[in-house]
mmCIF file with all atom_site columns, C-alpha atoms in Angstrom:
data_model
loop_
_atom_site.group_PDB
_atom_site.id
_atom_site.type_symbol
_atom_site.label_atom_id
_atom_site.label_alt_id
_atom_site.label_comp_id
_atom_site.label_asym_id
_atom_site.label_entity_id
_atom_site.label_seq_id
_atom_site.pdbx_PDB_ins_code
_atom_site.Cartn_x
_atom_site.Cartn_y
_atom_site.Cartn_z
_atom_site.occupancy
_atom_site.B_iso_or_equiv
_atom_site.pdbx_formal_charge
_atom_site.auth_seq_id
_atom_site.auth_comp_id
_atom_site.auth_asym_id
_atom_site.auth_atom_id
_atom_site.pdbx_PDB_model_num
ATOM 1   C CA . MET A 1 1   ? 0.000  0.000  0.000   1.00 0.00 ? 84  MET A CA 1
ATOM 2   C CA . ILE A 1 2   ? 2.889  2.402  0.724   1.00 0.00 ? 85  ILE A CA 1
ATOM 3   C CA . TYR A 1 3   ? 4.168  2.049  -2.853  1.00 0.00 ? 86  TYR A CA 1
ATOM 4   C CA . TRP A 1 4   ? 0.762  3.051  -4.215  1.00 0.00 ? 87  TRP A CA 1
ATOM 5   C CA . LYS A 1 5   ? 0.737  6.100  -1.912  1.00 0.00 ? 88  LYS A CA 1
ATOM 6   C CA . ILE A 1 6   ? 4.218  7.077  -3.068  1.00 0.00 ? 89  ILE A CA 1
ATOM 7   C CA . PHE A 1 7   ? 3.142  6.667  -6.678  1.00 0.00 ? 90  PHE A CA 1
ATOM 8   C CA . ILE A 1 8   ? 0.047  8.843  -6.197  1.00 0.00 ? 91  ILE A CA 1
ATOM 9   C CA . ALA A 1 9   ? 1.989  11.451 -4.206  1.00 0.00 ? 92  ALA A CA 1
ATOM 10  C CA . PHE A 1 10  ? 4.302  12.088 -7.151  1.00 0.00 ? 93  PHE A CA 1
ATOM 11  C CA . PHE A 1 11  ? 2.137  11.162 -10.138 1.00 0.00 ? 94  PHE A CA 1
ATOM 12  C CA . ILE A 1 12  ? -0.535 13.779 -9.398  1.00 0.00 ? 95  ILE A CA 1
ATOM 13  C CA . PRO A 1 13  ? 1.924  16.700 -9.168  1.00 0.00 ? 96  PRO A CA 1
ATOM 14  C CA . GLY A 1 14  ? 3.550  15.382 -12.353 1.00 0.00 ? 97  GLY A CA 1
ATOM 15  C CA . VAL A 1 15  ? 0.212  15.546 -14.166 1.00 0.00 ? 98  VAL A CA 1
ATOM 16  C CA . VAL A 1 16  ? -1.038 18.908 -12.916 1.00 0.00 ? 99  VAL A CA 1
ATOM 17  C CA . GLY A 1 17  ? 2.316  20.622 -12.288 1.00 0.00 ? 100 GLY A CA 1
ATOM 18  C CA . TYR A 1 18  ? 2.606  22.397 -15.632 1.00 0.00 ? 101 TYR A CA 1
ATOM 19  C CA . GLY A 1 19  ? 6.094  23.763 -16.080 1.00 0.00 ? 102 GLY A CA 1
ATOM 20  C CA . GLY A 1 20  ? 8.012  21.017 -14.350 1.00 0.00 ? 103 GLY A CA 1
ATOM 21  C CA . GLY A 1 21  ? 10.085 21.180 -11.191 1.00 0.00 ? 104 GLY A CA 1
ATOM 22  C CA . PRO A 1 22  ? 9.489  24.615 -9.629  1.00 0.00 ? 105 PRO A CA 1
ATOM 23  C CA . ALA A 1 23  ? 5.782  24.510 -10.459 1.00 0.00 ? 106 ALA A CA 1
ATOM 24  C CA . SER A 1 24  ? 5.384  21.083 -8.880  1.00 0.00 ? 107 SER A CA 1
ATOM 25  C CA . ILE A 1 25  ? 7.129  21.887 -5.569  1.00 0.00 ? 108 ILE A CA 1
ATOM 26  C CA . PRO A 1 26  ? 3.983  23.223 -3.825  1.00 0.00 ? 109 PRO A CA 1
ATOM 27  C CA . LEU A 1 27  ? 1.985  20.289 -5.190  1.00 0.00 ? 110 LEU A CA 1
ATOM 28  C CA . VAL A 1 28  ? 4.485  17.767 -3.846  1.00 0.00 ? 111 VAL A CA 1
ATOM 29  C CA . GLU A 1 29  ? 4.577  19.629 -0.551  1.00 0.00 ? 112 GLU A CA 1
ATOM 30  C CA . ASN A 1 30  ? 0.796  19.362 -0.287  1.00 0.00 ? 113 ASN A CA 1
ATOM 31  C CA . GLU A 1 31  ? 0.917  15.619 -0.918  1.00 0.00 ? 114 GLU A CA 1
ATOM 32  C CA . VAL A 1 32  ? 3.768  14.693 1.431   1.00 0.00 ? 115 VAL A CA 1
ATOM 33  C CA . VAL A 1 33  ? 3.069  17.186 4.238   1.00 0.00 ? 116 VAL A CA 1
ATOM 34  C CA . GLU A 1 34  ? -0.699 17.694 4.248   1.00 0.00 ? 117 GLU A CA 1
ATOM 35  C CA . ARG A 1 35  ? -2.161 14.576 2.658   1.00 0.00 ? 118 ARG A CA 1
ATOM 36  C CA . PHE A 1 36  ? 0.142  11.734 3.733   1.00 0.00 ? 119 PHE A CA 1
ATOM 37  C CA . ASN A 1 37  ? 1.848  13.410 6.733   1.00 0.00 ? 120 ASN A CA 1
ATOM 38  C CA . TRP A 1 38  ? 5.236  11.954 5.833   1.00 0.00 ? 121 TRP A CA 1
ATOM 39  C CA . MET A 1 39  ? 7.087  15.163 6.695   1.00 0.00 ? 122 MET A CA 1
ATOM 40  C CA . THR A 1 40  ? 6.646  18.373 8.594   1.00 0.00 ? 123 THR A CA 1
ATOM 41  C CA . VAL A 1 41  ? 6.882  21.702 6.796   1.00 0.00 ? 124 VAL A CA 1
ATOM 42  C CA . ASN A 1 42  ? 10.319 22.179 8.345   1.00 0.00 ? 125 ASN A CA 1
ATOM 43  C CA . ASP A 1 43  ? 11.496 18.737 7.172   1.00 0.00 ? 126 ASP A CA 1
ATOM 44  C CA . PHE A 1 44  ? 10.195 19.482 3.681   1.00 0.00 ? 127 PHE A CA 1
ATOM 45  C CA . SER A 1 45  ? 11.976 22.843 3.547   1.00 0.00 ? 128 SER A CA 1
ATOM 46  C CA . GLU A 1 46  ? 15.254 21.235 4.641   1.00 0.00 ? 129 GLU A CA 1
ATOM 47  C CA . MET A 1 47  ? 14.861 18.463 2.064   1.00 0.00 ? 130 MET A CA 1
ATOM 48  C CA . LEU A 1 48  ? 14.087 21.089 -0.598  1.00 0.00 ? 131 LEU A CA 1
ATOM 49  C CA . ALA A 1 49  ? 17.203 23.077 0.329   1.00 0.00 ? 132 ALA A CA 1
ATOM 50  C CA . MET A 1 50  ? 19.340 19.934 0.070   1.00 0.00 ? 133 MET A CA 1
ATOM 51  C CA . ALA A 1 51  ? 17.736 18.954 -3.243  1.00 0.00 ? 134 ALA A CA 1
ATOM 52  C CA . ASN A 1 52  ? 18.382 22.440 -4.657  1.00 0.00 ? 135 ASN A CA 1
ATOM 53  C CA . ALA A 1 53  ? 22.043 22.130 -3.749  1.00 0.00 ? 136 ALA A CA 1
ATOM 54  C CA . LEU A 1 54  ? 22.418 19.029 -5.936  1.00 0.00 ? 137 LEU A CA 1
ATOM 55  C CA . PRO A 1 55  ? 22.491 18.994 -9.737  1.00 0.00 ? 138 PRO A CA 1
ATOM 56  C CA . GLY A 1 56  ? 19.547 17.697 -11.753 1.00 0.00 ? 139 GLY A CA 1
ATOM 57  C CA . PRO A 1 57  ? 15.783 18.096 -11.837 1.00 0.00 ? 140 PRO A CA 1
ATOM 58  C CA . ILE A 1 58  ? 14.294 19.015 -8.480  1.00 0.00 ? 141 ILE A CA 1
ATOM 59  C CA . ALA A 1 59  ? 11.164 16.859 -8.809  1.00 0.00 ? 142 ALA A CA 1
ATOM 60  C CA . THR A 1 60  ? 13.056 13.604 -9.287  1.00 0.00 ? 143 THR A CA 1
ATOM 61  C CA . LYS A 1 61  ? 15.421 14.395 -6.409  1.00 0.00 ? 144 LYS A CA 1
ATOM 62  C CA . MET A 1 62  ? 12.482 15.041 -4.103  1.00 0.00 ? 145 MET A CA 1
ATOM 63  C CA . ALA A 1 63  ? 10.731 11.872 -5.276  1.00 0.00 ? 146 ALA A CA 1
ATOM 64  C CA . GLY A 1 64  ? 13.860 9.763  -4.803  1.00 0.00 ? 147 GLY A CA 1
ATOM 65  C CA . PHE A 1 65  ? 14.531 11.105 -1.327  1.00 0.00 ? 148 PHE A CA 1
ATOM 66  C CA . ILE A 1 66  ? 10.970 10.902 -0.028  1.00 0.00 ? 149 ILE A CA 1
ATOM 67  C CA . GLY A 1 67  ? 10.380 7.521  -1.655  1.00 0.00 ? 150 GLY A CA 1
ATOM 68  C CA . TYR A 1 68  ? 13.545 6.174  -0.062  1.00 0.00 ? 151 TYR A CA 1
ATOM 69  C CA . GLN A 1 69  ? 12.620 7.658  3.290   1.00 0.00 ? 152 GLN A CA 1
ATOM 70  C CA . GLN A 1 70  ? 9.195  5.987  3.198   1.00 0.00 ? 153 GLN A CA 1
ATOM 71  C CA . ALA A 1 71  ? 9.952  2.606  1.635   1.00 0.00 ? 154 ALA A CA 1
ATOM 72  C CA . GLY A 1 72  ? 13.642 2.163  0.932   1.00 0.00 ? 155 GLY A CA 1
ATOM 73  C CA . ILE A 1 73  ? 15.205 1.667  -2.477  1.00 0.00 ? 156 ILE A CA 1
ATOM 74  C CA . LEU A 1 74  ? 12.036 0.351  -4.128  1.00 0.00 ? 157 LEU A CA 1
ATOM 75  C CA . GLY A 1 75  ? 10.126 3.356  -2.768  1.00 0.00 ? 158 GLY A CA 1
ATOM 76  C CA . SER A 1 76  ? 12.735 5.607  -4.317  1.00 0.00 ? 159 SER A CA 1
ATOM 77  C CA . PHE A 1 77  ? 12.288 3.930  -7.709  1.00 0.00 ? 160 PHE A CA 1
ATOM 78  C CA . VAL A 1 78  ? 8.501  4.162  -7.433  1.00 0.00 ? 161 VAL A CA 1
ATOM 79  C CA . GLY A 1 79  ? 8.686  7.875  -6.580  1.00 0.00 ? 162 GLY A CA 1
ATOM 80  C CA . VAL A 1 80  ? 11.023 8.719  -9.448  1.00 0.00 ? 163 VAL A CA 1
ATOM 81  C CA . PHE A 1 81  ? 8.995  6.626  -11.905 1.00 0.00 ? 164 PHE A CA 1
ATOM 82  C CA . ALA A 1 82  ? 5.773  8.344  -10.780 1.00 0.00 ? 165 ALA A CA 1
ATOM 83  C CA . THR A 1 83  ? 7.427  11.723 -11.352 1.00 0.00 ? 166 THR A CA 1
ATOM 84  C CA . VAL A 1 84  ? 8.475  10.957 -14.925 1.00 0.00 ? 167 VAL A CA 1
ATOM 85  C CA . ALA A 1 85  ? 5.479  8.759  -15.833 1.00 0.00 ? 168 ALA A CA 1
ATOM 86  C CA . PRO A 1 86  ? 3.159  11.600 -16.962 1.00 0.00 ? 169 PRO A CA 1
ATOM 87  C CA . SER A 1 87  ? 5.766  12.932 -19.399 1.00 0.00 ? 170 SER A CA 1
ATOM 88  C CA . LEU A 1 88  ? 6.626  9.408  -20.506 1.00 0.00 ? 171 LEU A CA 1
ATOM 89  C CA . ILE A 1 89  ? 2.988  8.533  -21.183 1.00 0.00 ? 172 ILE A CA 1
ATOM 90  C CA . LEU A 1 90  ? 2.450  11.787 -23.066 1.00 0.00 ? 173 LEU A CA 1
ATOM 91  C CA . MET A 1 91  ? 5.582  11.266 -25.171 1.00 0.00 ? 174 MET A CA 1
ATOM 92  C CA . ILE A 1 92  ? 4.575  7.722  -26.082 1.00 0.00 ? 175 ILE A CA 1
ATOM 93  C CA . GLY A 1 93  ? 1.094  8.928  -27.007 1.00 0.00 ? 176 GLY A CA 1
ATOM 94  C CA . LEU A 1 94  ? 2.406  11.793 -29.122 1.00 0.00 ? 177 LEU A CA 1
ATOM 95  C CA . LEU A 1 95  ? 4.982  9.588  -30.823 1.00 0.00 ? 178 LEU A CA 1
ATOM 96  C CA . SER A 1 96  ? 2.336  7.011  -31.693 1.00 0.00 ? 179 SER A CA 1
ATOM 97  C CA . LEU A 1 97  ? 0.179  9.810  -33.107 1.00 0.00 ? 180 LEU A CA 1
ATOM 98  C CA . LEU A 1 98  ? 3.140  11.142 -35.067 1.00 0.00 ? 181 LEU A CA 1
ATOM 99  C CA . TYR A 1 99  ? 3.915  7.640  -36.340 1.00 0.00 ? 182 TYR A CA 1
ATOM 100 C CA . LYS A 1 100 ? 0.295  7.210  -37.417 1.00 0.00 ? 183 LYS A CA 1
ATOM 101 C CA . PHE A 1 101 ? 0.529  10.324 -39.592 1.00 0.00 ? 184 PHE A CA 1
ATOM 102 C CA . LYS A 1 102 ? 4.153  9.898  -40.663 1.00 0.00 ? 185 LYS A CA 1
ATOM 103 C CA . ASP A 1 103 ? 3.223  9.915  -44.358 1.00 0.00 ? 186 ASP A CA 1
ATOM 104 C CA . SER A 1 104 ? 1.326  13.193 -44.055 1.00 0.00 ? 187 SER A CA 1
ATOM 105 C CA . PRO A 1 105 ? 2.949  16.068 -45.985 1.00 0.00 ? 188 PRO A CA 1
ATOM 106 C CA . ARG A 1 106 ? 2.664  18.313 -42.907 1.00 0.00 ? 189 ARG A CA 1
ATOM 107 C CA . VAL A 1 107 ? 4.442  15.808 -40.689 1.00 0.00 ? 190 VAL A CA 1
ATOM 108 C CA . LYS A 1 108 ? 7.162  15.311 -43.310 1.00 0.00 ? 191 LYS A CA 1
ATOM 109 C CA . THR A 1 109 ? 7.643  19.082 -43.547 1.00 0.00 ? 192 THR A CA 1
ATOM 110 C CA . MET A 1 110 ? 7.766  19.392 -39.759 1.00 0.00 ? 193 MET A CA 1
ATOM 111 C CA . THR A 1 111 ? 10.348 16.605 -39.545 1.00 0.00 ? 194 THR A CA 1
ATOM 112 C CA . ALA A 1 112 ? 12.400 18.155 -42.339 1.00 0.00 ? 195 ALA A CA 1
ATOM 113 C CA . LEU A 1 113 ? 12.453 21.470 -40.461 1.00 0.00 ? 196 LEU A CA 1
ATOM 114 C CA . ILE A 1 114 ? 13.270 19.956 -37.080 1.00 0.00 ? 197 ILE A CA 1
ATOM 115 C CA . ARG A 1 115 ? 16.323 17.957 -38.200 1.00 0.00 ? 198 ARG A CA 1
ATOM 116 C CA . PRO A 1 116 ? 18.522 20.940 -39.164 1.00 0.00 ? 199 PRO A CA 1
ATOM 117 C CA . THR A 1 117 ? 17.466 22.750 -36.012 1.00 0.00 ? 200 THR A CA 1
ATOM 118 C CA . ILE A 1 118 ? 18.566 19.824 -33.865 1.00 0.00 ? 201 ILE A CA 1
ATOM 119 C CA . ALA A 1 119 ? 21.828 19.567 -35.826 1.00 0.00 ? 202 ALA A CA 1
ATOM 120 C CA . ILE A 1 120 ? 22.552 23.246 -35.162 1.00 0.00 ? 203 ILE A CA 1
ATOM 121 C CA . LEU A 1 121 ? 21.733 22.909 -31.464 1.00 0.00 ? 204 LEU A CA 1
ATOM 122 C CA . LEU A 1 122 ? 24.030 19.877 -31.185 1.00 0.00 ? 205 LEU A CA 1
ATOM 123 C CA . GLY A 1 123 ? 26.764 21.756 -33.029 1.00 0.00 ? 206 GLY A CA 1
ATOM 124 C CA . VAL A 1 124 ? 26.481 24.735 -30.689 1.00 0.00 ? 207 VAL A CA 1
ATOM 125 C CA . MET A 1 125 ? 26.582 22.407 -27.691 1.00 0.00 ? 208 MET A CA 1
ATOM 126 C CA . ALA A 1 126 ? 29.665 20.606 -29.067 1.00 0.00 ? 209 ALA A CA 1
ATOM 127 C CA . PHE A 1 127 ? 31.385 23.953 -29.633 1.00 0.00 ? 210 PHE A CA 1
ATOM 128 C CA . GLN A 1 128 ? 30.607 25.022 -26.060 1.00 0.00 ? 211 GLN A CA 1
ATOM 129 C CA . PHE A 1 129 ? 31.996 21.722 -24.746 1.00 0.00 ? 212 PHE A CA 1
ATOM 130 C CA . PHE A 1 130 ? 35.127 22.223 -26.853 1.00 0.00 ? 213 PHE A CA 1
ATOM 131 C CA . ARG A 1 131 ? 35.564 25.800 -25.636 1.00 0.00 ? 214 ARG A CA 1
ATOM 132 C CA . ASN A 1 132 ? 35.093 24.815 -21.995 1.00 0.00 ? 215 ASN A CA 1
ATOM 133 C CA . SER A 1 133 ? 37.518 21.923 -22.379 1.00 0.00 ? 216 SER A CA 1
ATOM 134 C CA . TYR A 1 134 ? 40.056 24.166 -24.080 1.00 0.00 ? 217 TYR A CA 1
ATOM 135 C CA . PHE A 1 135 ? 39.977 26.770 -21.315 1.00 0.00 ? 218 PHE A CA 1
ATOM 136 C CA . SER A 1 136 ? 39.792 24.376 -18.366 1.00 0.00 ? 219 SER A CA 1
ATOM 137 C CA . ALA A 1 137 ? 42.038 21.496 -19.475 1.00 0.00 ? 220 ALA A CA 1
ATOM 138 C CA . GLY A 1 138 ? 44.303 23.267 -21.940 1.00 0.00 ? 221 GLY A CA 1
ATOM 139 C CA . ALA A 1 139 ? 44.867 23.024 -25.682 1.00 0.00 ? 222 ALA A CA 1
ATOM 140 C CA . MET A 1 140 ? 47.108 19.953 -25.600 1.00 0.00 ? 223 MET A CA 1
ATOM 141 C CA . GLN A 1 141 ? 44.724 17.846 -23.472 1.00 0.00 ? 224 GLN A CA 1
ATOM 142 C CA . THR A 1 142 ? 41.769 18.894 -25.622 1.00 0.00 ? 225 THR A CA 1
ATOM 143 C CA . VAL A 1 143 ? 43.556 17.975 -28.854 1.00 0.00 ? 226 VAL A CA 1
ATOM 144 C CA . ILE A 1 144 ? 44.608 14.608 -27.410 1.00 0.00 ? 227 ILE A CA 1
ATOM 145 C CA . LEU A 1 145 ? 41.019 13.800 -26.397 1.00 0.00 ? 228 LEU A CA 1
ATOM 146 C CA . ILE A 1 146 ? 39.643 14.879 -29.791 1.00 0.00 ? 229 ILE A CA 1
ATOM 147 C CA . VAL A 1 147 ? 42.172 12.930 -31.843 1.00 0.00 ? 230 VAL A CA 1
ATOM 148 C CA . VAL A 1 148 ? 41.987 9.761  -29.755 1.00 0.00 ? 231 VAL A CA 1
ATOM 149 C CA . SER A 1 149 ? 38.179 9.893  -29.623 1.00 0.00 ? 232 SER A CA 1
ATOM 150 C CA . PHE A 1 150 ? 37.937 10.384 -33.386 1.00 0.00 ? 233 PHE A CA 1
ATOM 151 C CA . PHE A 1 151 ? 40.334 7.514  -34.019 1.00 0.00 ? 234 PHE A CA 1
ATOM 152 C CA . LEU A 1 152 ? 38.462 5.171  -31.660 1.00 0.00 ? 235 LEU A CA 1
ATOM 153 C CA . LEU A 1 153 ? 35.023 6.095  -33.011 1.00 0.00 ? 236 LEU A CA 1
ATOM 154 C CA . GLU A 1 154 ? 35.757 6.255  -36.739 1.00 0.00 ? 237 GLU A CA 1
ATOM 155 C CA . LYS A 1 155 ? 38.665 3.909  -37.360 1.00 0.00 ? 238 LYS A CA 1
ATOM 156 C CA . ILE A 1 156 ? 38.319 1.195  -34.734 1.00 0.00 ? 239 ILE A CA 1
ATOM 157 C CA . LYS A 1 157 ? 34.510 1.567  -34.367 1.00 0.00 ? 240 LYS A CA 1
ATOM 158 C CA . VAL A 1 158 ? 34.483 1.531  -30.565 1.00 0.00 ? 241 VAL A CA 1
ATOM 159 C CA . HIS A 1 159 ? 31.051 2.127  -29.036 1.00 0.00 ? 242 HIS A CA 1
ATOM 160 C CA . PRO A 1 160 ? 30.627 5.802  -27.996 1.00 0.00 ? 243 PRO A CA 1
ATOM 161 C CA . ALA A 1 161 ? 29.814 4.829  -24.399 1.00 0.00 ? 244 ALA A CA 1
ATOM 162 C CA . PHE A 1 162 ? 33.278 3.283  -24.038 1.00 0.00 ? 245 PHE A CA 1
ATOM 163 C CA . VAL A 1 163 ? 34.922 6.356  -25.562 1.00 0.00 ? 246 VAL A CA 1
ATOM 164 C CA . ILE A 1 164 ? 33.087 8.575  -23.077 1.00 0.00 ? 247 ILE A CA 1
ATOM 165 C CA . LEU A 1 165 ? 34.044 6.284  -20.208 1.00 0.00 ? 248 LEU A CA 1
ATOM 166 C CA . GLY A 1 166 ? 37.670 6.301  -21.359 1.00 0.00 ? 249 GLY A CA 1
ATOM 167 C CA . SER A 1 167 ? 37.637 10.096 -21.565 1.00 0.00 ? 250 SER A CA 1
ATOM 168 C CA . LEU A 1 168 ? 36.268 10.291 -18.024 1.00 0.00 ? 251 LEU A CA 1
ATOM 169 C CA . VAL A 1 169 ? 39.012 7.987  -16.763 1.00 0.00 ? 252 VAL A CA 1
ATOM 170 C CA . TYR A 1 170 ? 41.638 9.991  -18.669 1.00 0.00 ? 253 TYR A CA 1
ATOM 171 C CA . GLY A 1 171 ? 40.322 13.210 -17.157 1.00 0.00 ? 254 GLY A CA 1
ATOM 172 C CA . ALA A 1 172 ? 40.266 11.752 -13.652 1.00 0.00 ? 255 ALA A CA 1
ATOM 173 C CA . ILE A 1 173 ? 43.825 10.450 -13.908 1.00 0.00 ? 256 ILE A CA 1
ATOM 174 C CA . PHE A 1 174 ? 45.586 13.232 -15.840 1.00 0.00 ? 257 PHE A CA 1
ATOM 175 C CA . LEU A 1 175 ? 43.443 16.288 -15.132 1.00 0.00 ? 258 LEU A CA 1
ATOM 176 C CA . GLY A 1 176 ? 41.965 15.500 -11.708 1.00 0.00 ? 259 GLY A CA 1
#
């Protein structure tokens, strides 16, 4: 029964909390403080302060913490899943609708316009990563990572996840 309560406590704010994290904070507070009495207002404010100090979406951090506090690791998973479930359900529904009309000229035009936009956004992000790496790690380290990564990805065909992991290890050993 506790898992169902955790699910409801985070699913409802996920559905009605338009705008994501900050908009859902009062809704979550109502569920965990007023409805289920899992925390006091003071406990909730302290948990919120801690969650804001950590990186990542606030709603999932709150759900993970409160779920764990109420029912351990499984409660944490239930809370986080309940937080992302509304968006997940909506995305699956919209993708199935998009797939249904994939041969429509309007959908083809929309897809054709979205692809270059995404490519530009990824290019800008890659440039920002390069610039940050250049200024924080130095030119030589950045060039080494670029050349080795390119060689591993394009010539040896190593999976990108392993290249990223190797870069993290390299950074921890030589730049940490």
